[in-house]
Coordinates of C-alpha atoms and ligand atoms in Angstrom, one line a residue:
M1 CA -6.9 -29.2 -64.9
Q2 CA -6.9 -26.2 -62.7
R3 CA -8.3 -26.7 -59.2
P4 CA -12.1 -26.1 -59.2
A5 CA -13.2 -22.9 -57.4
F6 CA -15.4 -25.0 -55.1
L7 CA -12.3 -26.7 -53.7
D8 CA -10.3 -23.5 -53.5
R9 CA -13.0 -22.3 -51.2
F10 CA -13.2 -25.5 -49.2
L11 CA -9.4 -25.4 -48.7
T12 CA -9.4 -21.8 -47.4
H13 CA -11.9 -22.1 -44.6
P14 CA -10.1 -21.4 -41.3
A15 CA -8.5 -24.7 -40.1
E16 CA -9.9 -24.4 -36.6
R17 CA -13.5 -23.8 -37.8
P18 CA -16.0 -26.5 -36.8
A19 CA -17.1 -28.6 -39.8
L20 CA -18.6 -31.8 -38.6
R21 CA -20.4 -33.0 -35.5
W22 CA -20.8 -36.8 -35.2
Q23 CA -21.9 -38.6 -32.1
G24 CA -20.8 -35.8 -29.7
R25 CA -17.4 -35.2 -31.4
T26 CA -16.6 -32.1 -33.5
S27 CA -14.0 -32.1 -36.3
T28 CA -12.7 -28.9 -37.8
Y29 CA -12.0 -28.0 -41.4
G30 CA -8.3 -28.6 -40.8
Q31 CA -9.1 -32.1 -39.6
L32 CA -11.4 -32.8 -42.5
R33 CA -8.7 -31.7 -45.0
A34 CA -6.2 -34.0 -43.3
L35 CA -8.7 -36.8 -43.3
G36 CA -9.2 -36.3 -47.1
E37 CA -5.5 -36.4 -47.8
R38 CA -4.9 -39.6 -45.7
T39 CA -7.9 -41.3 -47.4
A40 CA -6.5 -40.2 -50.8
G41 CA -3.4 -42.1 -49.8
W42 CA -5.4 -45.1 -48.9
L43 CA -7.3 -44.9 -52.2
R44 CA -3.9 -44.8 -54.1
E45 CA -2.8 -47.9 -52.3
Q46 CA -6.0 -49.6 -53.7
G47 CA -4.9 -48.6 -57.2
V48 CA -7.2 -45.6 -57.6
G49 CA -5.9 -42.6 -59.5
P50 CA -7.3 -39.2 -60.6
G51 CA -10.3 -39.5 -62.9
D52 CA -11.1 -43.1 -61.8
R53 CA -14.6 -43.8 -60.6
V54 CA -15.1 -45.0 -57.0
G55 CA -18.4 -46.4 -55.8
I56 CA -19.4 -45.3 -52.3
Q57 CA -22.1 -47.4 -50.7
L58 CA -22.0 -46.4 -47.1
D59 CA -24.4 -45.3 -44.4
N60 CA -24.0 -41.8 -43.0
G61 CA -20.9 -41.6 -40.8
P62 CA -17.2 -40.8 -40.6
E63 CA -16.3 -43.5 -43.2
L64 CA -18.7 -42.0 -45.7
V65 CA -17.3 -38.5 -45.1
A66 CA -13.7 -39.9 -45.4
A67 CA -14.5 -41.7 -48.7
H68 CA -15.9 -38.5 -50.2
L69 CA -13.1 -36.3 -49.0
G70 CA -10.5 -38.8 -50.2
C71 CA -11.9 -38.8 -53.7
M72 CA -12.0 -35.0 -53.6
A73 CA -8.4 -34.8 -52.6
L74 CA -7.3 -37.3 -55.2
G75 CA -9.5 -36.1 -58.0
A76 CA -11.4 -39.4 -58.3
V77 CA -15.0 -39.4 -59.5
R78 CA -17.5 -40.5 -56.8
V79 CA -20.4 -42.8 -57.6
P80 CA -22.7 -42.7 -54.6
L81 CA -24.7 -45.9 -54.3
N82 CA -27.9 -46.5 -52.4
R83 CA -27.1 -48.4 -49.2
H84 CA -30.4 -50.3 -49.3
Y85 CA -30.0 -51.6 -52.8
R86 CA -30.0 -55.4 -53.4
A87 CA -27.6 -57.1 -55.8
A88 CA -30.0 -57.1 -58.7
E89 CA -30.7 -53.4 -58.3
L90 CA -27.0 -52.6 -58.2
A91 CA -26.1 -54.7 -61.1
P92 CA -27.1 -52.3 -64.0
I93 CA -25.4 -49.4 -62.2
L94 CA -22.2 -51.3 -61.7
E95 CA -22.3 -52.4 -65.4
D96 CA -22.6 -48.7 -66.5
A97 CA -20.4 -47.1 -63.9
D98 CA -17.2 -49.1 -64.6
L99 CA -15.8 -48.6 -61.1
R100 CA -12.1 -48.9 -60.2
L101 CA -13.1 -49.5 -56.6
L102 CA -16.3 -50.1 -54.7
I103 CA -16.4 -49.2 -51.0
T104 CA -19.1 -51.1 -49.3
P105 CA -19.7 -53.0 -46.1
V106 CA -21.7 -55.7 -48.1
P107 CA -19.0 -58.3 -48.8
E108 CA -20.9 -60.1 -51.6
F109 CA -21.0 -56.8 -53.6
A110 CA -17.2 -56.5 -53.6
P111 CA -15.5 -59.7 -53.0
G112 CA -11.9 -59.3 -51.8
V113 CA -12.3 -55.5 -51.3
R114 CA -11.8 -54.1 -47.9
S115 CA -14.8 -52.4 -46.4
A116 CA -14.7 -48.7 -45.6
P117 CA -11.4 -46.8 -45.5
A118 CA -10.3 -46.5 -41.9
P119 CA -9.8 -42.7 -41.4
G120 CA -6.1 -41.9 -41.0
E121 CA -4.8 -45.1 -42.7
G122 CA -3.1 -43.8 -45.8
A123 CA 0.0 -41.7 -46.3
P124 CA -1.2 -38.1 -47.1
T125 CA -1.5 -37.3 -50.8
G126 CA -3.7 -35.5 -53.3
N127 CA -3.7 -32.0 -54.6
W128 CA -7.5 -31.4 -54.5
A129 CA -7.8 -31.2 -58.3
G130 CA -8.8 -33.7 -61.0
P131 CA -8.4 -34.3 -64.7
T132 CA -12.1 -33.4 -65.3
D133 CA -14.7 -31.1 -63.9
V134 CA -17.0 -34.1 -63.2
T135 CA -16.8 -34.9 -59.5
A136 CA -19.5 -37.4 -59.2
V137 CA -22.0 -39.5 -61.1
L138 CA -25.4 -39.9 -59.4
F139 CA -27.6 -42.7 -60.7
T140 CA -31.2 -41.8 -60.6
S141 CA -34.0 -44.3 -60.9
G142 CA -35.2 -43.2 -64.3
T143 CA -38.7 -44.2 -65.4
T144 CA -37.8 -47.1 -67.6
G145 CA -36.5 -49.1 -64.7
R146 CA -32.9 -48.8 -65.7
P147 CA -31.1 -46.2 -63.5
K148 CA -29.5 -43.4 -65.5
G149 CA -26.1 -41.8 -64.7
A150 CA -26.2 -38.0 -64.2
P151 CA -22.7 -36.6 -64.1
Q152 CA -22.3 -33.8 -61.7
T153 CA -19.7 -31.0 -62.1
W154 CA -18.2 -28.8 -59.5
R155 CA -19.6 -25.8 -61.4
M156 CA -23.2 -27.1 -61.3
W157 CA -22.9 -27.5 -57.5
E158 CA -21.1 -24.3 -56.8
S159 CA -23.5 -22.0 -58.7
N160 CA -26.6 -23.8 -57.4
L161 CA -25.5 -24.0 -53.8
D162 CA -24.5 -20.4 -53.8
A163 CA -27.9 -19.4 -55.2
L164 CA -29.6 -21.5 -52.5
A165 CA -27.5 -20.0 -49.7
E166 CA -28.4 -16.5 -50.9
R167 CA -32.1 -17.4 -51.1
W168 CA -32.1 -19.0 -47.7
E169 CA -29.7 -16.5 -46.1
L170 CA -27.3 -19.2 -44.9
G171 CA -23.8 -18.3 -43.8
A172 CA -20.7 -19.8 -42.3
D173 CA -22.1 -19.7 -38.7
D174 CA -25.0 -21.9 -39.5
V175 CA -25.3 -25.5 -38.2
L176 CA -27.3 -28.0 -40.2
W177 CA -29.0 -31.0 -38.7
L178 CA -28.6 -33.7 -41.4
M179 CA -30.1 -37.2 -41.3
L180 CA -30.9 -37.6 -44.9
P181 CA -29.0 -40.5 -46.5
C182 CA -25.9 -39.0 -48.2
F183 CA -26.2 -40.9 -51.4
H184 CA -29.0 -38.8 -52.9
T185 CA -28.7 -35.2 -54.1
H186 CA -30.7 -34.0 -51.1
G187 CA -28.3 -35.2 -48.4
L188 CA -25.0 -35.3 -50.3
V189 CA -25.2 -32.2 -52.4
L190 CA -27.4 -29.8 -50.5
G191 CA -26.5 -31.2 -47.1
L192 CA -22.8 -32.1 -47.1
H193 CA -21.4 -30.0 -50.0
G194 CA -23.6 -27.0 -49.3
T195 CA -22.1 -26.9 -45.8
W196 CA -18.6 -27.4 -47.0
L197 CA -18.9 -24.7 -49.7
R198 CA -19.9 -22.1 -47.1
G199 CA -17.5 -23.2 -44.4
A200 CA -20.4 -24.0 -42.1
C201 CA -21.0 -27.0 -39.7
V202 CA -23.1 -30.1 -40.1
Q203 CA -24.4 -32.4 -37.4
L204 CA -24.6 -35.7 -39.2
E205 CA -26.9 -38.5 -38.0
E206 CA -27.0 -42.1 -39.2
H207 CA -30.8 -42.2 -39.5
L208 CA -34.0 -40.1 -39.1
R209 CA -34.3 -38.9 -35.5
V210 CA -37.9 -38.3 -34.4
E211 CA -37.0 -36.0 -31.5
P212 CA -36.4 -32.2 -30.9
P213 CA -33.2 -30.9 -32.5
P214 CA -30.1 -30.6 -30.4
A215 CA -28.8 -27.3 -29.1
G216 CA -27.2 -24.9 -31.6
I217 CA -28.9 -26.2 -34.8
T218 CA -30.0 -23.4 -37.1
H219 CA -31.5 -25.3 -40.0
V220 CA -32.9 -28.7 -40.9
F221 CA -33.5 -30.5 -44.2
G222 CA -36.1 -33.2 -44.6
V223 CA -38.5 -35.0 -46.9
P224 CA -42.3 -34.6 -46.2
T225 CA -42.3 -38.0 -44.4
Y226 CA -39.9 -36.5 -41.8
Y227 CA -42.2 -33.6 -41.2
R228 CA -45.2 -36.0 -40.8
R229 CA -43.3 -37.8 -38.1
W230 CA -42.0 -34.6 -36.4
L231 CA -45.4 -32.9 -36.3
P232 CA -46.7 -34.6 -33.1
G233 CA -43.6 -33.5 -31.2
M234 CA -43.7 -30.0 -32.7
E235 CA -47.4 -29.7 -31.5
A236 CA -46.7 -31.2 -28.1
E237 CA -43.5 -29.2 -27.2
P238 CA -43.1 -26.4 -29.7
A239 CA -40.5 -24.6 -27.4
R240 CA -38.1 -27.4 -28.0
Y241 CA -38.2 -26.8 -31.7
A242 CA -38.0 -23.0 -31.5
G243 CA -34.2 -22.6 -31.9
V244 CA -34.2 -23.7 -35.5
R245 CA -34.5 -20.7 -37.9
L246 CA -35.2 -22.6 -41.1
W247 CA -37.0 -25.9 -41.8
V248 CA -36.6 -27.0 -45.4
S249 CA -38.6 -29.7 -47.2
G250 CA -38.1 -31.2 -50.6
S251 CA -37.9 -34.4 -52.7
D252 CA -41.7 -34.7 -52.8
G253 CA -44.6 -32.4 -52.4
L254 CA -45.3 -31.1 -48.9
P255 CA -49.1 -31.1 -48.5
A256 CA -50.4 -27.7 -47.7
A257 CA -52.3 -29.1 -44.7
L258 CA -49.1 -30.4 -43.2
S259 CA -47.3 -27.1 -43.9
D260 CA -50.2 -25.3 -42.2
A261 CA -50.2 -27.6 -39.2
I262 CA -46.5 -27.0 -38.6
H263 CA -47.0 -23.3 -39.1
A264 CA -49.7 -23.4 -36.5
A265 CA -47.5 -25.3 -34.0
L266 CA -44.2 -23.4 -34.5
G267 CA -45.3 -20.0 -35.9
R268 CA -42.9 -20.7 -38.8
R269 CA -43.6 -22.0 -42.2
V270 CA -41.5 -24.9 -43.6
L271 CA -39.7 -23.6 -46.7
E272 CA -40.4 -25.8 -49.7
R273 CA -38.0 -26.1 -52.6
Y274 CA -38.0 -28.2 -55.8
G275 CA -35.2 -29.9 -57.7
M276 CA -33.9 -33.0 -59.3
T277 CA -30.6 -35.0 -59.5
E278 CA -30.2 -33.8 -63.1
T279 CA -30.7 -30.1 -62.3
V280 CA -29.8 -29.7 -58.6
M281 CA -32.4 -27.1 -57.3
I282 CA -34.7 -25.4 -59.6
T283 CA -37.1 -23.2 -57.5
S284 CA -37.4 -22.3 -53.9
N285 CA -39.5 -20.3 -51.6
P286 CA -37.6 -17.4 -50.0
G287 CA -35.7 -17.5 -46.7
R288 CA -37.4 -14.2 -45.7
G289 CA -40.7 -13.0 -47.1
D290 CA -43.5 -14.7 -49.0
R291 CA -43.4 -18.5 -48.4
R292 CA -46.4 -20.1 -49.9
A293 CA -47.9 -23.4 -48.8
G294 CA -48.5 -25.7 -51.8
S295 CA -45.9 -23.8 -53.9
V296 CA -42.3 -24.7 -54.5
G297 CA -41.4 -21.0 -54.9
T298 CA -39.7 -19.1 -57.8
A299 CA -36.7 -19.9 -60.0
L300 CA -33.3 -19.6 -58.4
R301 CA -30.8 -17.0 -59.6
D302 CA -29.7 -17.6 -63.3
T303 CA -32.2 -20.5 -63.6
H304 CA -35.0 -20.3 -66.2
V305 CA -38.2 -22.2 -65.6
R306 CA -41.1 -22.5 -68.0
V307 CA -44.2 -24.7 -68.3
V308 CA -44.8 -26.1 -71.8
D309 CA -47.8 -28.4 -72.4
G310 CA -48.1 -28.7 -68.6
E311 CA -44.5 -29.9 -68.2
V312 CA -41.9 -28.0 -66.1
Q313 CA -38.8 -27.4 -68.2
V314 CA -35.6 -25.8 -66.9
R315 CA -32.3 -24.3 -68.2
G316 CA -29.5 -22.9 -66.1
P317 CA -26.0 -23.5 -64.6
G318 CA -27.3 -26.2 -62.2
V319 CA -28.6 -28.4 -65.1
F320 CA -26.3 -31.3 -66.1
G321 CA -25.0 -31.9 -69.6
G322 CA -26.7 -35.2 -70.3
Y323 CA -26.9 -38.8 -69.2
W324 CA -23.8 -41.0 -69.1
P325 CA -22.9 -43.6 -70.4
R326 CA -26.3 -43.8 -72.2
P327 CA -27.1 -40.4 -73.6
D328 CA -30.7 -39.6 -74.2
P329 CA -31.1 -36.5 -76.3
S330 CA -34.9 -36.5 -75.8
A331 CA -34.2 -35.4 -72.2
F332 CA -33.7 -31.9 -73.6
T333 CA -35.9 -29.7 -75.9
A334 CA -34.5 -28.4 -79.2
D335 CA -33.7 -25.0 -77.4
G336 CA -31.8 -26.6 -74.6
Y337 CA -34.3 -26.9 -71.8
F338 CA -34.3 -30.1 -69.6
R339 CA -37.7 -31.8 -69.5
T340 CA -38.4 -32.6 -65.8
G341 CA -41.4 -34.8 -66.4
D342 CA -43.2 -33.0 -63.6
A343 CA -46.5 -31.3 -64.2
G344 CA -46.6 -27.7 -63.0
E345 CA -48.3 -24.4 -63.0
L346 CA -46.6 -21.0 -62.8
D347 CA -48.6 -18.1 -61.5
A348 CA -48.2 -14.4 -62.4
D349 CA -45.6 -13.8 -59.7
G350 CA -43.5 -16.7 -61.0
Y351 CA -44.4 -19.1 -58.1
L352 CA -44.4 -22.7 -59.3
R353 CA -46.8 -25.4 -58.1
I354 CA -46.1 -29.0 -58.9
V355 CA -49.5 -30.5 -59.7
G356 CA -48.6 -34.0 -60.7
R357 CA -46.2 -36.1 -62.8
K358 CA -46.1 -36.7 -66.5
K359 CA -43.6 -39.4 -65.9
D360 CA -44.4 -42.8 -64.5
L361 CA -42.8 -42.5 -61.1
V362 CA -43.9 -43.3 -57.5
I363 CA -42.2 -41.3 -54.7
V364 CA -42.1 -43.3 -51.5
G365 CA -40.8 -41.5 -48.4
G366 CA -38.9 -39.2 -50.8
V367 CA -37.3 -42.0 -52.8
N368 CA -38.1 -42.5 -56.5
V369 CA -39.4 -45.8 -57.5
A370 CA -39.9 -46.7 -61.2
P371 CA -43.0 -48.8 -61.7
A372 CA -41.3 -50.5 -64.6
E373 CA -38.5 -51.8 -62.5
V374 CA -40.9 -53.4 -60.0
E375 CA -43.1 -54.8 -62.8
A376 CA -40.0 -56.5 -64.3
V377 CA -39.2 -58.3 -61.1
L378 CA -42.8 -59.4 -60.4
A379 CA -43.5 -60.4 -64.0
G380 CA -40.8 -63.1 -63.8
V381 CA -42.7 -65.0 -61.0
T382 CA -44.2 -68.4 -62.0
G383 CA -48.0 -68.2 -62.2
V384 CA -48.0 -64.5 -63.3
A385 CA -49.2 -63.5 -66.8
M386 CA -49.0 -59.7 -66.4
V387 CA -48.3 -57.1 -63.8
G388 CA -49.1 -53.4 -63.5
V389 CA -47.6 -51.2 -60.8
C390 CA -48.6 -47.8 -59.6
G391 CA -48.5 -45.6 -56.5
V392 CA -51.3 -45.3 -53.9
P393 CA -51.5 -42.6 -51.2
D394 CA -50.0 -43.3 -47.8
D395 CA -50.4 -41.2 -44.6
D396 CA -46.7 -41.7 -43.7
L397 CA -44.7 -42.2 -46.8
G398 CA -46.8 -40.0 -49.2
E399 CA -47.2 -42.9 -51.6
V400 CA -46.5 -46.6 -51.5
V401 CA -46.2 -49.1 -54.3
A402 CA -49.2 -51.2 -55.3
A403 CA -49.4 -54.1 -57.9
A404 CA -52.2 -55.5 -59.9
V405 CA -51.5 -59.0 -61.1
V406 CA -53.1 -61.1 -63.8
A407 CA -52.5 -64.8 -63.0
D408 CA -52.0 -67.3 -65.7
G409 CA -54.1 -69.9 -63.8
S410 CA -51.2 -72.5 -63.5
L411 CA -51.0 -72.1 -59.7
P412 CA -53.4 -71.3 -56.8
E413 CA -53.5 -67.6 -56.0
P414 CA -52.1 -67.9 -52.4
E415 CA -49.1 -69.7 -53.9
V416 CA -48.5 -67.0 -56.5
R417 CA -48.9 -64.4 -53.7
R418 CA -46.2 -66.0 -51.6
A419 CA -43.9 -66.3 -54.7
L420 CA -44.5 -62.6 -55.4
E421 CA -43.5 -61.7 -51.8
R422 CA -40.3 -63.7 -52.2
A423 CA -39.5 -62.1 -55.5
A424 CA -40.0 -58.6 -54.0
L425 CA -37.3 -59.3 -51.5
G426 CA -34.9 -58.8 -54.4
L427 CA -35.9 -55.1 -54.2
S428 CA -35.0 -52.6 -51.5
G429 CA -37.8 -52.1 -49.0
L430 CA -39.4 -49.0 -50.3
K431 CA -39.9 -50.5 -53.8
R432 CA -41.8 -53.6 -52.5
P433 CA -45.6 -53.5 -53.1
R434 CA -47.6 -52.8 -50.0
Q435 CA -50.8 -53.9 -51.8
V436 CA -51.2 -56.8 -54.3
V437 CA -54.5 -57.5 -56.0
F438 CA -55.4 -60.1 -58.5
V439 CA -57.3 -58.8 -61.6
E440 CA -58.7 -60.2 -64.8
A441 CA -57.0 -57.6 -67.1
L442 CA -54.9 -54.5 -66.9
P443 CA -56.1 -51.1 -68.4
R444 CA -54.4 -50.5 -71.7
N445 CA -54.7 -47.9 -74.4
A446 CA -55.5 -48.5 -78.0
L447 CA -51.8 -49.3 -78.7
G448 CA -51.7 -51.9 -75.9
K449 CA -49.7 -49.7 -73.5
L450 CA -50.3 -50.1 -69.8
Q451 CA -52.2 -47.1 -68.4
R452 CA -50.9 -46.8 -64.8
S453 CA -53.0 -43.8 -63.9
R454 CA -56.1 -45.7 -64.8
L455 CA -54.8 -48.6 -62.8
A456 CA -54.6 -46.4 -59.7
A457 CA -58.0 -45.0 -60.4
E458 CA -59.9 -48.2 -61.4
V459 CA -58.2 -51.0 -59.5
F460 CA -57.0 -49.1 -56.3
A461 CA -59.9 -46.6 -56.4
N462 CA -57.5 -43.6 -56.0
P463 CA -58.5 -41.3 -58.8
G464 CA -55.5 -39.9 -60.5
C465 CA -53.2 -41.1 -57.8
I466 CA -50.0 -41.3 -59.8
N467 CA -50.5 -37.9 -61.3
R468 CA -52.3 -36.4 -58.4
A469 CA -51.6 -32.9 -57.1
K470 CA -49.9 -33.1 -53.7
Ligands
MCA501 C1 -35.0 -47.1 -46.6 N1 -35.2 -48.1 -47.5 C2 -34.8 -47.7 -48.7 C3 -34.3 -46.4 -48.5 N2 -34.5 -46.1 -47.2 N3 -34.8 -48.3 -49.9 C4 -34.4 -47.6 -51.0 N4 -33.9 -46.3 -50.9 C5 -33.9 -45.7 -49.7 N5 -33.4 -44.5 -49.6 C6 -35.7 -49.5 -47.2 C7 -34.9 -50.1 -46.0 O1 -33.8 -50.9 -46.5 C8 -36.0 -51.0 -45.4 O2 -36.0 -52.3 -46.1 C9 -37.3 -50.3 -45.7 O3 -37.0 -49.4 -46.8 C10 -37.8 -49.5 -44.5 O4 -36.6 -48.7 -44.1 P1 -36.7 -47.8 -42.8 O5 -35.5 -47.0 -42.7 O6 -37.2 -48.7 -41.6 O7 -37.9 -47.0 -43.2 P2 -38.7 -45.9 -42.6 O8 -38.4 -45.6 -41.2 O9 -40.1 -46.1 -43.0 O10 -38.1 -44.6 -43.3 C11 -38.1 -44.3 -44.5 C12 -37.5 -42.9 -44.7 C13 -36.4 -43.0 -45.6 C14 -37.0 -42.4 -43.3 C15 -38.6 -41.9 -45.1 O11 -36.8 -43.6 -46.8 C16 -35.6 -41.8 -45.9 O12 -34.7 -41.3 -45.1 N6 -36.0 -41.1 -47.0 C17 -35.3 -39.9 -47.5 C18 -34.9 -40.2 -48.8 C19 -34.1 -39.1 -49.5 O13 -33.2 -38.6 -49.0 N7 -34.6 -38.7 -50.7 C20 -34.0 -37.7 -51.4 C21 -33.9 -38.1 -52.9 P3 -36.2 -53.6 -45.4 O14 -37.6 -53.7 -45.1 O15 -35.6 -54.6 -46.3 O16 -35.3 -53.5 -44.1 S1 -34.6 -37.0 -54.0 C22 -33.5 -35.9 -54.3 O17 -32.4 -35.9 -53.9 C23 -34.0 -34.7 -55.1 C24 -32.9 -34.0 -55.9 C25 -34.6 -33.7 -54.2 O18 -35.5 -32.9 -54.6 O19 -34.3 -33.7 -53.0
AMP502 P1 -34.7 -37.3 -58.0 O1 -34.8 -37.9 -59.4 O2 -34.5 -38.3 -56.9 O3 -33.7 -36.3 -58.1 O4 -36.1 -36.7 -57.7 C1 -36.6 -35.6 -58.4 C2 -38.1 -35.6 -58.4 O5 -38.5 -35.4 -57.1 C3 -38.7 -34.4 -59.2 O6 -38.7 -34.7 -60.6 C4 -40.0 -34.3 -58.5 O7 -40.9 -35.3 -59.1 C5 -39.8 -34.7 -57.1 N1 -39.7 -33.5 -56.2 C6 -38.6 -32.9 -55.7 N2 -38.9 -31.9 -54.9 C7 -40.2 -31.8 -55.0 C8 -41.2 -30.9 -54.4 N3 -40.9 -29.9 -53.6 N4 -42.5 -31.1 -54.7 C9 -42.9 -32.1 -55.5 N5 -42.0 -33.0 -56.1 C10 -40.7 -32.8 -55.8

């Protein structure tokens, strides 16, 4: 296959241009390209070839960057994996992904496999092309509990990231402050690849930093939880936040009150945008002009958005071609629109508001949690007859997971509660219930299907929580 245009652009950024800042050291584009080629050599030594899938389960840092660049140089397909996942959460993904190599620091996930590639270890190789246009498969939580693979092509990313750069007026001289984990679309695609496509620079951090941005940062990406945590500092010392031209929020709704409070502190409104792993970005507020609190803005260039029966549907060059390896034709309408499962309203100017979710999903700190996955883990606990899981509001994380449990009477409640806590340790932290209540019965419809929105309203007294407007 011909080299993707995305990579042609990445390869022609001036070699001396700064590309990555990490813990006080700056690497140039020339150095990143050399790192990619050496890591491609290391991957070859591990038996990886073009088109093979490589799992990357790493925290943000030089090893993660090396692993991605190595796969790009070799033409291998990346499968980014959530660093927080426990063995049982990873198992269905590993079953579907059919990896040639898993790069992870967790030894029990990859017995006998070396941990991260040490930058500079391999003999340089790779021609920055691959046998297919698919460059990564991102597994998204899905609503059934089984993660779904969403193949990502270079073309999806290039067209979408160009449209975003245009909307946000970002160029090669911009410096992004990036602390989002680079295994989700937000950090990996918008953060790292958006920067690499433009030939700009990213200052990468391992974790969220609740402090003023370092000198020289021009834009920052975050989920609403980040903004909740930054707000006190912004209010106390606004001058120390003044150098940043653009604050962007996504992955969950930014409450209008929070947007207004930041606006009052900084004199700038956070720019909210909306997207999905399956679609990359769909809508955004403008870099310049009418940014509206409570709205996720208008459709990006070449992207068509409509609301049908209350559901947001989208078609365009950023939208993926379908799930892999378990296709689900019902994800698309007959005329080719992807069904987002989000509930929205479009106004006369084309501004979209996300008013809730038609899908059963809880978003905790910007991370999707499928209630069905949590229910499946808790339902296996001795003493439990039935479990229903929903989201309840949280001042910091937006929503947290709550569980209503019907006991079977075989064990005292405190014992069942302890067993539930132990079982929940098999899930990564954000999926664990923060509230567990014992109930006589779960709300069900006439067909016997669990009604999670009624659960939120009736058991946890949060009317319409799971489908609430945010
Ligand atoms: C932390 N934990 C996680 C994750 N992060 N579990 C699953 N997935 C995660 N991403 C677990 C930790 O292992 C820990 O478990 C517990 O949660 C608390 O972690 P900690 O870091 O102490 O939590 P925190 O300080 O409360 O911070 C949470 C956070 C973090 C900073 C809000 O979740 C975060 O960075 N969120 C951003 C997520 C994101 O990038 N979302 C984009 C996806 P234990 O208790 O066992 O130690 S959405 C997307 O990409 C779409 C396309 C879009 O629109 O952007
Ligand atoms: P993911 O599956 O991790 O890609 O998450 C995509 C989901 O995040 C969307 O379907 C929405 O439910 C949610 N989302 C992303 N951005 C926003 C936003 N700005 N406002 C509300 N929800 C959002």
